[in-house]
Short mmCIF file of C-alpha atoms (C1' of nucleotides) in Angstrom, two decimals:
data_model
loop_
_atom_site.label_atom_id
_atom_site.label_comp_id
_atom_site.label_asym_id
_atom_site.label_seq_id
_atom_site.Cartn_x
_atom_site.Cartn_y
_atom_site.Cartn_z
CA UNK A 686 0.00 0.00 0.00
CA UNK A 687 1.28 3.43 -0.88
CA UNK A 688 1.49 6.23 1.64
CA UNK A 689 -1.75 8.12 1.25
CA UNK A 690 0.09 11.37 2.02
CA UNK A 691 2.09 10.85 -1.13
CA UNK A 692 -1.12 10.73 -3.11
CA UNK A 693 -2.63 13.70 -1.35
CA UNK A 694 0.43 15.82 -1.94
CA UNK A 695 1.09 15.00 -5.57
CA UNK A 696 -1.17 12.50 -7.30
CA UNK A 697 0.28 13.32 -10.70
CA UNK A 698 3.84 12.49 -9.71
CA UNK A 699 2.70 9.13 -8.36
CA UNK A 700 0.65 8.49 -11.48
CA UNK A 701 3.70 9.22 -13.64
CA UNK A 702 5.84 6.72 -11.75
CA UNK A 703 3.15 4.06 -11.90
CA UNK A 704 2.68 4.61 -15.62
CA UNK A 705 6.18 3.17 -15.96
CA UNK A 706 4.92 -0.17 -14.78
CA UNK A 707 1.87 -0.06 -16.99
CA UNK A 708 -0.59 0.98 -14.30
CA UNK A 709 -2.99 3.81 -14.95
CA UNK A 710 -3.80 5.77 -11.83
CA UNK A 711 -7.04 7.72 -11.92
CA UNK A 712 -5.89 10.82 -10.09
CA UNK A 713 -9.13 12.69 -10.66
CA UNK A 714 -11.13 9.92 -9.05
CA UNK A 715 -8.85 10.00 -6.04
CA UNK A 716 -9.10 13.77 -5.65
CA UNK A 717 -12.86 13.50 -5.79
CA UNK A 718 -12.99 10.70 -3.21
CA UNK A 719 -10.61 12.56 -0.94
CA UNK A 720 -12.75 15.70 -1.01
CA UNK A 721 -15.77 13.58 -0.14
CA UNK A 722 -13.89 11.88 2.64
CA UNK A 723 -12.71 15.10 4.19
CA UNK A 724 -16.19 16.56 4.19
CA UNK A 725 -17.74 13.41 5.61
CA UNK A 726 -15.10 13.02 8.28
CA UNK A 727 -15.27 16.61 9.48
CA UNK A 728 -19.05 16.41 9.63
CA UNK A 729 -18.98 13.15 11.56
CA UNK A 730 -16.38 14.36 14.01
CA UNK A 731 -18.24 17.58 14.68
CA UNK A 732 -21.37 15.64 15.56
CA UNK A 733 -19.38 13.29 17.77
CA UNK A 734 -17.82 16.23 19.56
CA UNK A 735 -21.27 17.73 20.16
CA UNK A 736 -22.57 14.46 21.54
CA UNK A 737 -19.56 13.95 23.79
CA UNK A 738 -19.86 17.45 25.23
CA UNK A 739 -23.60 17.05 25.87
CA UNK A 740 -23.11 13.67 27.49
CA UNK A 741 -20.57 15.14 29.84
CA UNK A 742 -22.99 17.87 30.80
CA UNK A 743 -25.69 15.31 31.47
CA UNK A 744 -23.33 13.37 33.65
CA UNK A 745 -22.40 16.44 35.61
CA UNK A 746 -26.00 17.55 36.01
CA UNK A 747 -27.02 14.14 37.27
CA UNK A 748 -24.22 14.02 39.75
CA UNK A 749 -25.32 17.34 41.16
CA UNK A 750 -28.89 16.12 41.24
CA UNK A 751 -30.04 18.66 38.67
CA UNK A 752 -32.53 18.05 35.92
CA UNK A 753 -30.78 16.94 32.75
CA UNK A 754 -33.83 16.81 30.53
CA UNK A 755 -33.25 20.20 28.81
CA UNK A 756 -29.87 19.02 27.60
CA UNK A 757 -31.30 15.72 26.49
CA UNK A 758 -34.05 17.47 24.59
CA UNK A 759 -31.47 19.61 22.82
CA UNK A 760 -29.69 16.61 21.33
CA UNK A 761 -32.77 14.49 20.73
CA UNK A 762 -32.23 14.22 16.99
CA UNK A 763 -28.46 14.03 17.16
CA UNK A 764 -28.34 10.26 17.24
CA UNK A 765 -29.91 9.78 13.84
CA UNK A 766 -27.84 12.51 12.25
CA UNK A 767 -24.71 11.00 13.66
CA UNK A 768 -25.57 7.52 12.48
CA UNK A 769 -26.12 8.84 8.97
CA UNK A 770 -22.87 10.81 9.06
CA UNK A 771 -20.92 7.79 10.26
CA UNK A 772 -22.34 5.64 7.52
CA UNK A 773 -21.49 8.21 4.88
CA UNK A 774 -17.93 8.42 6.15
CA UNK A 775 -17.45 4.67 6.34
CA UNK A 776 -18.70 4.27 2.82
CA UNK A 777 -16.19 6.72 1.36
CA UNK A 778 -13.39 5.41 3.51
CA UNK A 779 -14.07 1.87 2.36
CA UNK A 780 -13.87 2.95 -1.25
CA UNK A 781 -10.58 4.73 -0.65
CA UNK A 782 -9.15 1.73 1.19
CA UNK A 783 -10.08 -0.70 -1.52
CA UNK A 784 -8.67 1.62 -4.14
CA UNK A 785 -5.43 2.07 -2.21
CA UNK A 786 -5.08 -1.68 -1.70
CA UNK A 787 -5.25 -2.27 -5.42
CA UNK A 788 -2.45 0.12 -6.40
CA UNK A 789 0.93 -1.57 -7.01
CA UNK A 790 4.16 -0.43 -5.41
CA UNK A 791 6.29 2.35 -6.87
CA UNK A 792 9.38 1.15 -8.73
CA UNK A 793 12.72 2.22 -7.27
CA UNK A 794 14.70 4.80 -9.31
CA UNK A 795 17.32 2.18 -10.17
CA UNK A 796 14.77 -0.02 -11.94
CA UNK A 797 14.97 0.09 -15.74
CA UNK A 798 11.81 1.38 -17.37
CA UNK A 799 10.20 -1.06 -19.75
CA UNK A 800 6.99 -2.68 -20.91
CA UNK A 801 7.53 -6.41 -20.43
CA UNK A 802 10.11 -9.14 -19.97
CA UNK A 803 11.90 -8.20 -23.20
CA UNK A 804 13.02 -4.99 -21.49
CA UNK A 805 14.59 -6.72 -18.51
CA UNK A 806 18.31 -6.09 -18.11
CA UNK A 807 20.86 -8.84 -17.72
CA UNK A 808 23.27 -8.10 -14.88
CA UNK A 809 25.68 -11.03 -15.11
CA UNK A 810 26.09 -14.61 -16.29
CA UNK A 811 27.78 -17.16 -14.11
CA UNK A 812 28.96 -20.58 -15.29
CA UNK A 813 29.21 -21.92 -18.78
CA UNK A 814 26.48 -24.17 -20.18
CA UNK A 815 27.86 -27.62 -20.72
CA UNK A 816 28.16 -28.88 -24.27
CA UNK A 817 26.63 -32.27 -24.88
CA UNK A 818 27.98 -34.81 -27.36
CA UNK A 819 24.70 -36.70 -27.41
CA UNK A 820 21.09 -35.68 -28.02
CA UNK A 821 19.87 -33.81 -24.96
CA UNK A 822 16.69 -35.06 -23.30
CA UNK A 823 14.39 -32.85 -21.29
CA UNK A 824 13.78 -33.52 -17.59
CA UNK A 825 10.60 -35.45 -18.29
CA UNK A 826 12.49 -38.08 -20.27
CA UNK A 827 15.56 -38.00 -18.04
CA UNK A 828 13.56 -38.46 -14.86
CA UNK A 829 10.92 -40.93 -16.01
CA UNK A 830 12.98 -44.12 -15.48
CA UNK A 831 13.86 -43.09 -11.93
CA UNK A 832 10.50 -42.02 -10.56
CA UNK A 833 9.33 -38.78 -12.15
CA UNK A 834 5.68 -39.67 -12.73
CA UNK A 835 3.23 -37.22 -14.25
CA UNK A 836 0.64 -39.82 -15.14
CA UNK A 837 -0.03 -40.80 -11.55
CA UNK A 838 -0.01 -37.16 -10.49
CA UNK A 839 -2.72 -36.45 -13.04
CA UNK A 840 -4.71 -39.49 -11.92
CA UNK A 841 -4.72 -38.27 -8.34
CA UNK A 842 -5.21 -34.56 -8.80
CA UNK A 843 -5.42 -33.58 -12.45
CA UNK A 844 -3.05 -31.65 -14.66
CA UNK A 845 -0.04 -29.88 -13.17
CA UNK A 846 0.39 -32.31 -10.30
CA UNK A 847 3.28 -34.72 -10.12
CA UNK A 848 4.26 -37.81 -8.20
CA UNK A 849 7.90 -38.37 -7.37
CA UNK A 850 9.15 -41.74 -6.21
CA UNK A 851 12.36 -43.44 -5.32
CA UNK A 852 15.59 -41.70 -6.29
CA UNK A 853 13.85 -38.68 -7.77
CA UNK A 854 11.84 -38.12 -4.61
CA UNK A 855 15.01 -38.36 -2.56
CA UNK A 856 16.89 -36.03 -4.87
CA UNK A 857 14.06 -33.54 -4.48
CA UNK A 858 14.21 -33.81 -0.70
CA UNK A 859 18.00 -33.55 -0.76
CA UNK A 860 17.83 -30.30 -2.65
CA UNK A 861 15.50 -28.74 -0.10
CA UNK A 862 17.63 -29.96 2.82
CA UNK A 863 20.78 -28.67 1.20
CA UNK A 864 19.26 -25.24 0.59
CA UNK A 865 17.85 -24.95 4.08
CA UNK A 866 21.15 -25.99 5.66
CA UNK A 867 23.10 -23.52 3.57
CA UNK A 868 20.88 -20.58 4.47
CA UNK A 869 20.79 -21.38 8.17
CA UNK A 870 24.43 -22.40 8.60
CA UNK A 871 26.14 -19.99 6.22
CA UNK A 872 23.78 -17.07 5.64
CA UNK A 873 22.39 -16.45 9.11
CA UNK A 874 18.72 -17.20 8.52
CA UNK A 875 16.48 -18.65 11.21
CA UNK A 876 14.72 -21.80 10.13
CA UNK A 877 10.95 -21.53 10.33
CA UNK A 878 8.00 -23.86 10.02
CA UNK A 879 4.70 -22.13 9.42
CA UNK A 880 1.07 -22.87 8.55
CA UNK A 881 0.24 -23.59 4.92
CA UNK A 882 -3.30 -22.34 5.38
CA UNK A 883 -3.74 -18.69 6.26
CA UNK A 884 -6.62 -16.32 6.95
CA UNK A 885 -7.60 -13.94 4.20
CA UNK A 886 -6.48 -10.82 6.05
CA UNK A 887 -2.93 -12.20 6.00
CA UNK A 888 -3.04 -12.12 2.20
CA UNK A 889 -3.86 -8.44 2.25
CA UNK A 890 -0.62 -7.91 4.13
CA UNK A 891 1.65 -9.31 1.45
CA UNK A 892 -0.47 -8.13 -1.47
CA UNK A 893 -2.11 -11.29 -2.88
CA UNK A 894 -5.48 -9.82 -1.94
CA UNK A 895 -7.62 -8.06 -2.92
CA UNK A 896 -6.40 -8.28 -6.52
CA UNK A 897 -5.08 -11.78 -7.10
CA UNK A 898 -7.56 -14.13 -5.51
CA UNK A 899 -7.83 -16.09 -8.77
CA UNK A 900 -4.23 -17.26 -8.38
CA UNK A 901 -4.92 -18.78 -4.98
CA UNK A 902 -6.52 -21.96 -3.71
CA UNK A 903 -9.29 -21.26 -1.24
CA UNK A 904 -9.99 -23.91 1.36
CA UNK A 905 -12.90 -24.74 3.59
CA UNK A 906 -13.29 -26.63 6.82
CA UNK A 907 -15.45 -29.71 6.50
CA UNK A 908 -19.12 -28.80 6.81
CA UNK A 909 -18.35 -25.19 7.60
CA UNK A 910 -19.54 -23.13 4.67
CA UNK A 911 -19.88 -19.98 6.71
CA UNK A 912 -16.41 -20.24 8.18
CA UNK A 913 -13.66 -17.68 7.72
CA UNK A 914 -12.04 -17.31 4.30
CA UNK A 915 -8.80 -19.22 4.27
CA UNK A 916 -6.28 -19.92 1.54
CA UNK A 917 -3.38 -22.24 0.84
CA UNK A 918 -0.18 -20.24 0.70
CA UNK A 919 1.20 -19.60 -2.77
CA UNK A 920 4.62 -18.98 -1.23
CA UNK A 921 5.91 -19.06 2.33
CA UNK A 922 6.77 -15.40 1.86
CA UNK A 923 3.17 -14.95 2.96
CA UNK A 924 3.48 -16.69 6.30
CA UNK A 925 7.08 -15.62 7.00
CA UNK A 926 6.58 -11.95 6.25
CA UNK A 927 3.32 -11.78 8.16
CA UNK A 928 4.95 -13.08 11.33
CA UNK A 929 5.83 -9.44 12.06
CA UNK A 930 2.33 -8.12 11.35
CA UNK A 931 1.03 -5.70 13.99
CA UNK A 932 4.32 -5.66 15.83
CA UNK A 933 6.98 -3.16 16.77
CA UNK A 934 10.48 -4.53 16.45
CA UNK A 935 13.43 -3.25 18.45
CA UNK A 936 15.92 -1.54 16.14
CA UNK A 937 18.81 -3.66 17.32
CA UNK A 938 16.89 -6.80 16.36
CA UNK A 939 16.90 -5.77 12.72
CA UNK A 940 17.39 -7.33 10.30
CA UNK A 941 15.22 -10.38 10.95
CA UNK A 942 16.23 -13.16 8.60
CA UNK A 943 13.92 -16.13 8.17
CA UNK A 944 13.91 -19.14 5.89
CA UNK A 945 11.45 -21.96 5.40
CA UNK A 946 10.92 -24.94 3.18
CA UNK A 947 7.28 -25.23 2.22
CA UNK A 948 4.94 -26.35 -0.47
CA UNK A 949 3.39 -23.58 -2.57
CA UNK A 950 -0.04 -23.78 -4.14
CA UNK A 951 -0.91 -21.75 -7.21
CA UNK A 952 -3.98 -21.98 -9.32
CA UNK A 953 -2.19 -20.02 -12.07
CA UNK A 954 -5.43 -18.94 -13.66
CA UNK A 955 -4.62 -17.55 -17.08
CA UNK A 956 -1.53 -19.65 -17.66
CA UNK A 957 -3.26 -22.44 -19.56
CA UNK A 958 -1.15 -23.65 -22.44
CA UNK A 959 2.13 -22.42 -20.98
CA UNK A 960 4.71 -24.96 -19.87
CA UNK A 961 2.20 -27.76 -19.98
CA UNK A 962 4.89 -30.42 -20.29
CA UNK A 963 6.97 -31.32 -17.28
CA UNK A 964 7.18 -29.80 -13.84
CA UNK A 965 8.13 -26.23 -14.70
CA UNK A 966 4.69 -24.94 -13.84
CA UNK A 967 2.73 -26.85 -11.20
CA UNK A 968 -0.24 -26.24 -8.97
CA UNK A 969 1.86 -27.55 -6.08
CA UNK A 970 5.61 -27.14 -5.78
CA UNK A 971 8.19 -26.85 -3.04
CA UNK A 972 10.27 -23.79 -2.39
CA UNK A 973 12.86 -22.70 0.11
CA UNK A 974 12.10 -19.08 0.83
CA UNK A 975 14.20 -16.32 2.35
CA UNK A 976 12.59 -13.33 4.03
CA UNK A 977 14.28 -10.34 5.60
CA UNK A 978 12.70 -7.66 7.73
CA UNK A 979 15.06 -4.77 7.28
CA UNK A 980 15.79 -1.24 8.44
CA UNK A 981 14.79 1.12 5.61
CA UNK A 982 18.33 2.47 5.29
CA UNK A 983 19.81 -0.92 4.48
CA UNK A 984 17.09 -2.70 2.54
CA UNK A 985 18.71 -2.29 -0.86
CA UNK A 986 22.01 -3.64 0.47
CA UNK A 987 19.99 -6.50 1.91
CA UNK A 988 18.50 -7.15 -1.51
CA UNK A 989 21.95 -7.49 -3.09
CA UNK A 990 22.97 -9.76 -0.23
CA UNK A 991 19.89 -11.91 -0.65
CA UNK A 992 20.47 -12.33 -4.36
CA UNK A 993 23.96 -13.50 -3.40
CA UNK A 994 22.44 -16.07 -1.03
CA UNK A 995 20.31 -17.49 -3.81
CA UNK A 996 23.28 -17.47 -6.16
CA UNK A 997 25.32 -19.43 -3.64
CA UNK A 998 22.94 -22.36 -4.06
CA UNK A 999 23.31 -22.34 -7.83
CA UNK A 1000 27.08 -21.99 -7.57
CA UNK A 1001 27.36 -24.90 -5.16
CA UNK A 1002 25.19 -26.99 -7.44
CA UNK A 1003 27.39 -25.87 -10.34
CA UNK A 1004 24.43 -24.84 -12.43
CA UNK A 1005 24.93 -22.08 -15.01
CA UNK A 1006 22.67 -19.11 -14.50
CA UNK A 1007 22.20 -15.44 -15.11
CA UNK A 1008 20.94 -12.57 -13.02
CA UNK A 1009 18.52 -10.08 -14.48
CA UNK A 1010 16.93 -6.91 -13.20
CA UNK A 1011 13.23 -6.85 -13.90
CA UNK A 1012 12.05 -3.74 -15.68
CA UNK A 1013 9.21 -1.62 -14.33
CA UNK A 1014 6.62 -3.39 -16.49
CA UNK A 1015 7.57 -6.92 -15.44
CA UNK A 1016 7.74 -6.53 -11.66
CA UNK A 1017 5.31 -8.07 -9.21
CA UNK A 1018 2.62 -6.06 -7.47
CA UNK A 1019 4.39 -5.49 -4.14
CA UNK A 1020 7.97 -5.09 -5.33
CA UNK A 1021 9.91 -1.88 -5.64
CA UNK A 1022 12.88 -3.71 -7.16
CA UNK A 1023 13.31 -7.31 -8.26
CA UNK A 1024 16.15 -9.49 -9.46
CA UNK A 1025 15.38 -12.80 -11.11
CA UNK A 1026 17.81 -15.67 -11.24
CA UNK A 1027 17.47 -17.79 -14.34
CA UNK A 1028 19.02 -21.22 -14.59
CA UNK A 1029 20.24 -22.79 -17.82
CA UNK A 1030 17.98 -25.54 -19.14
CA UNK A 1031 19.76 -27.34 -21.97
CA UNK A 1032 16.63 -29.01 -23.35
CA UNK A 1033 14.96 -25.64 -23.76
CA UNK A 1034 18.27 -24.09 -24.81
CA UNK A 1035 17.49 -21.09 -22.66
CA UNK A 1036 17.57 -19.63 -19.15
CA UNK A 1037 14.44 -20.09 -17.04
CA UNK A 1038 13.40 -18.37 -13.82
CA UNK A 1039 14.40 -20.29 -10.71
CA UNK A 1040 14.41 -17.49 -8.15
CA UNK A 1041 12.96 -14.05 -7.71
CA UNK A 1042 14.32 -11.68 -5.06
CA UNK A 1043 12.44 -8.51 -4.26
CA UNK A 1044 12.65 -5.54 -2.00
CA UNK A 1045 9.12 -4.44 -1.19
CA UNK A 1046 10.19 -1.32 0.68
CA UNK A 1047 7.52 -0.25 3.16
CA UNK A 1048 4.67 -1.38 0.87
CA UNK A 1049 3.86 -4.60 2.73
CA UNK A 1050 4.87 -3.16 6.09
CA UNK A 1051 2.20 -0.49 5.77
CA UNK A 1052 -0.43 -3.11 4.98
CA UNK A 1053 0.72 -5.24 7.91
CA UNK A 1054 1.46 -2.42 10.34
CA UNK A 1055 4.95 -3.80 10.88
CA UNK A 1056 7.21 -1.22 12.47
CA UNK A 1057 10.36 -0.53 14.43
CA UNK A 1058 11.17 2.22 16.91
CA UNK A 1059 13.74 4.70 15.63
CA UNK A 1060 16.36 6.57 17.70
CA UNK A 1061 13.90 9.31 18.63
CA UNK A 1062 11.36 6.74 19.79
CA UNK A 1063 9.03 7.14 16.84
CA UNK A 1064 7.49 4.14 15.17
CA UNK A 1065 8.59 3.74 11.57
CA UNK A 1066 7.67 1.17 8.96
CA UNK A 1067 10.18 -1.58 8.33
CA UNK A 1068 11.14 -2.75 4.87
CA UNK A 1069 10.41 -6.30 3.77
CA UNK A 1070 12.30 -8.47 1.33
CA UNK A 1071 11.68 -11.91 0.00
CA UNK A 1072 13.51 -14.23 -2.32
CA UNK A 1073 13.42 -17.83 -3.46
CA UNK A 1074 16.44 -19.73 -2.42
CA UNK A 1075 15.43 -21.65 -4.54
CA UNK A 1076 12.33 -23.10 -6.16
CA UNK A 1077 12.95 -26.77 -5.41
CA UNK A 1078 10.95 -28.25 -8.27
CA UNK A 1079 12.65 -26.16 -10.89
CA UNK A 1080 16.03 -26.87 -9.33
CA UNK A 1081 15.26 -30.56 -9.69
CA UNK A 1082 14.47 -29.92 -13.36
CA UNK A 1083 17.76 -28.09 -13.78
CA UNK A 1084 19.78 -30.85 -12.12
CA UNK A 1085 18.13 -33.57 -14.19
CA UNK A 1086 18.78 -31.76 -17.43
CA UNK A 1087 22.27 -30.41 -16.75
CA UNK A 1088 23.60 -33.57 -15.11
CA UNK A 1089 22.23 -36.13 -17.56
CA UNK A 1090 24.65 -38.60 -19.12
CA UNK A 1091 24.72 -40.33 -22.50
CA UNK A 1092 23.78 -43.67 -20.93
CA UNK A 1093 20.65 -42.20 -19.35
CA UNK A 1094 22.11 -41.96 -15.87
CA UNK A 1095 22.21 -38.77 -13.80
CA UNK A 1096 25.33 -37.56 -12.02
CA UNK A 1097 24.56 -36.34 -8.52
CA UNK A 1098 26.00 -32.86 -7.87
CA UNK A 1099 28.90 -33.08 -5.39
CA UNK A 1100 27.21 -31.04 -2.67
CA UNK A 1101 24.16 -33.29 -2.71
CA UNK A 1102 26.01 -36.59 -2.34
CA UNK A 1103 26.00 -36.54 1.48
CA UNK A 1104 22.21 -36.24 1.28
CA UNK A 1105 22.01 -39.11 -1.21
CA UNK A 1106 23.74 -41.72 0.88
CA UNK A 1107 27.12 -40.92 -0.60
CA UNK A 1108 26.18 -42.03 -4.09
CA UNK A 1109 27.50 -40.13 -7.10
CA UNK A 1110 24.93 -41.09 -9.69
CA UNK A 1111 21.41 -42.25 -10.27
CA UNK A 1112 21.09 -45.16 -12.69
CA UNK A 1113 23.75 -46.30 -15.13
"C1'" G B 555 -16.78 -32.78 21.04
"C1'" G B 556 -18.58 -31.31 26.43
"C1'" A B 557 -18.06 -27.99 31.00
"C1'" G B 558 -15.94 -23.68 33.11
"C1'" A B 559 -12.66 -19.15 33.45
"C1'" A B 560 -10.40 -15.21 31.06
"C1'" A B 561 -8.68 -11.20 27.27
"C1'" U B 562 -7.29 -3.59 29.61
"C1'" G B 563 -1.12 0.59 27.35
"C1'" G B 564 6.06 -2.37 26.12
"C1'" C B 565 4.97 -5.61 30.67
"C1'" C B 566 2.11 -6.35 35.41
"C1'" G B 567 -2.44 -4.67 37.12
"C1'" A B 568 -6.99 -1.51 39.06
"C1'" G B 569 -11.39 -0.15 37.17
"C1'" U B 570 -19.40 -3.18 36.84
"C1'" G B 571 -22.98 3.04 33.15
"C1'" G B 572 -21.00 9.57 33.57
"C1'" U B 573 -14.90 14.71 32.78
"C1'" C B 574 -11.56 7.13 31.94
"C1'" G B 575 -7.34 7.35 27.09
"C1'" A B 576 -7.85 4.75 31.41
"C1'" A B 577 -5.32 4.59 38.89
"C1'" G B 578 -0.95 2.21 40.68
"C1'" G B 579 3.53 -0.47 39.75
"C1'" C B 580 7.57 -2.22 36.53
"C1'" A B 581 10.47 -1.09 32.39
"C1'" C B 582 12.30 3.02 29.49
"C1'" A B 583 14.11 8.43 28.64
"C1'" C B 584 15.72 13.02 30.63
"C1'" C B 585 16.73 16.09 34.95
"C1'" C B 586 17.92 16.81 40.25
"C1'" C B 587 20.09 14.93 44.66
"C1'" U B 588 23.77 11.60 46.65
"C1'" G B 589 31.14 10.83 46.12
"C1'" C B 590 30.27 4.34 45.94
"C1'" U B 591 27.62 -0.41 45.99
"C1'" A B 592 20.02 -3.58 41.84
"C1'" A B 593 19.34 4.17 47.08
"C1'" G B 594 16.09 8.83 46.91
"C1'" G B 595 13.23 12.88 44.30
"C1'" G B 596 11.07 15.19 39.80
"C1'" U B 597 9.33 15.11 34.77
"C1'" G B 598 8.01 12.56 30.52
"C1'" C B 599 6.41 8.07 28.23
"C1'" A B 600 0.04 4.33 23.60
"C1'" U B 601 -1.54 4.19 18.54
"C1'" A B 602 -4.12 5.69 14.22
"C1'" C B 603 -6.64 9.23 11.41
"C1'" G B 604 -8.36 14.31 10.77
"C1'" G B 605 -8.66 19.98 11.12
"C1'" G B 606 -5.94 24.68 11.78
"C1'" C B 607 -1.85 24.41 7.27
"C1'" A B 608 1.82 24.29 2.04
"C1'" A B 609 5.41 22.46 5.76
"C1'" A B 610 7.87 22.13 10.95
"C1'" A B 611 6.89 23.39 15.85
"C1'" C B 612 2.46 23.99 18.15
"C1'" C B 613 -2.85 24.04 19.07
"C1'" U B 614 -7.15 21.17 18.46
"C1'" G B 615 -10.85 17.11 17.14
"C1'" U B 616 -12.19 11.94 16.56
"C1'" A B 617 -11.49 6.80 17.19
"C1'" U B 618 -9.25 2.71 19.73
"C1'" C B 619 -9.67 -1.43 26.73
"C1'" G B 620 -9.40 -9.16 21.85
"C1'" A B 621 -12.94 -8.43 17.04
"C1'" G B 622 -17.76 -7.21 15.20
"C1'" G B 623 -22.78 -5.83 16.24
"C1'" G B 624 -26.57 -3.96 19.88
"C1'" U B 625 -28.85 -1.10 24.22
"C1'" U B 626 -28.08 4.15 26.02
"C1'" C B 627 -27.88 11.19 25.91
"C1'" G B 628 -23.33 8.53 27.48
"C1'" A B 629 -20.14 1.75 27.42
"C1'" A B 630 -13.55 -0.73 29.40
"C1'" U B 631 -18.15 -1.53 32.41
"C1'" C B 632 -24.75 -4.13 30.24
"C1'" C B 633 -26.58 -7.66 25.99
"C1'" C B 634 -25.52 -10.80 21.42
"C1'" U B 635 -22.07 -13.20 17.93
"C1'" C B 636 -17.15 -14.50 16.85
"C1'" U B 637 -11.76 -15.20 17.83
"C1'" U B 638 -7.91 -16.46 21.03
"C1'" U B 639 -5.85 -18.23 25.75
"C1'" C B 640 -6.15 -21.20 30.28
"C1'" U B 641 -8.35 -25.42 33.41
"C1'" C B 642 -11.07 -30.09 33.57
"C1'" C B 643 -13.43 -34.33 30.78
"C1'" G B 644 -13.70 -37.09 26.12
"C1'" C B 645 -11.33 -38.36 21.44
"C1'" C B 646 -6.97 -38.58 18.56
"C1'" A B 647 -1.43 -38.74 15.36
#
RNA sequence: GGAGAAAUGGCCGAGUGGUCGAAGGCACACCCCUGCUAAGGGUGCAUACGGGCAAAACCUGUAUCGAGGGUUCGAAUCCCUCUUUCUCCGCCA
């Protein structure tokens, strides 16, 4: 959520910055709503002040044993007026809130301006894609003999669900363990385990609601149709970041660094026909997530650091990748700056997203009311960052494709061997 | 699932219809006193959103005692619904 003061002071400047990310801000509508709000609020507060003063007088009169009926007669009709005024105010305020909640974050000045992913800027490439002297298979064909099973996944749950068994399942688990251990032991993150089902208000905090409900899975308690709205998390960013909701953090406790391995559930409405083969795009996938709650002064340093943490995983796995800066038009709703890590997939002969690291500035903090106390004792909004470190399913894809051998076997990356019982290959 | 109790400021805790945004204590900040040891005194110390105002200081209004509704001129206090916590019983991995 943007600072409403920013909008009150200079709607046009905000609109100009949002235009860069392809969002059209209706400044005139805002100005109109704001005028209405001010009028309604002043009116309501005046009536409340009148009522409060009269009630005090009544109290005093009664204590002295005087007759309070003249005062009561004077404000006889106040109640109805006040009720109407309060309703009018609430109505406008609700409109403003909903409008505010649907505006995306402002891009940071350092973000390249552009329309879509073709305008993203490559920052660096690390590692050299291996050259194969045999026909390269994609992960579906590489993994099938060892337990990568889409057919059974579809039987159980439909398209975009996968069953892993045997060596592939273990490789998948090993990747998650390896990532989690690296972030906790080498990067200073606290390991977390959090709910996978969250209340709807939590999703307002991180920005999935009110605009992106169609990407989420909504769940219901058995037999409880009137129960609270709850959703499966689409990323553990949601649960990790919201742990600091409604709290005031001591300055010397910043930054808070949290990591978790969790499943992610995405309905991906609107992505039909994209990446239908294989496990690139699934309704359920695992991810190791990093979240930092940062002091505003250091959040952009923290972003660079976090990208480095994600890169460490790829480096240790010896997977070639590149880092790109997303342009204004390609960034997510809550982000003020985002780096994507893209891993080399030989079968697709291209780099594909495997991590996304964003600084959200105070955008989520304002929605969550997450603050710290500054030196002068004032409460200030924290900055929030999140990054994949990494998407486990896609990392599995990358390992299968990059480590495949001519005989159909798969070499196990060196760092994963301790997690795989010391073996150095699958099959062969 | 059944029965009962509870939820107040950073923390503890008083407050059952009328100047209560809330006593008192702790913690914290500053000042004074004291030349010495976890001593004494004073002051300050919730948040959000408005208006004066373009902004700071300042003045001022409104809301907030788990959440939402209701009764009332007036609600922390009475009523209803919900949430959470605790105790006991049952069930369960």
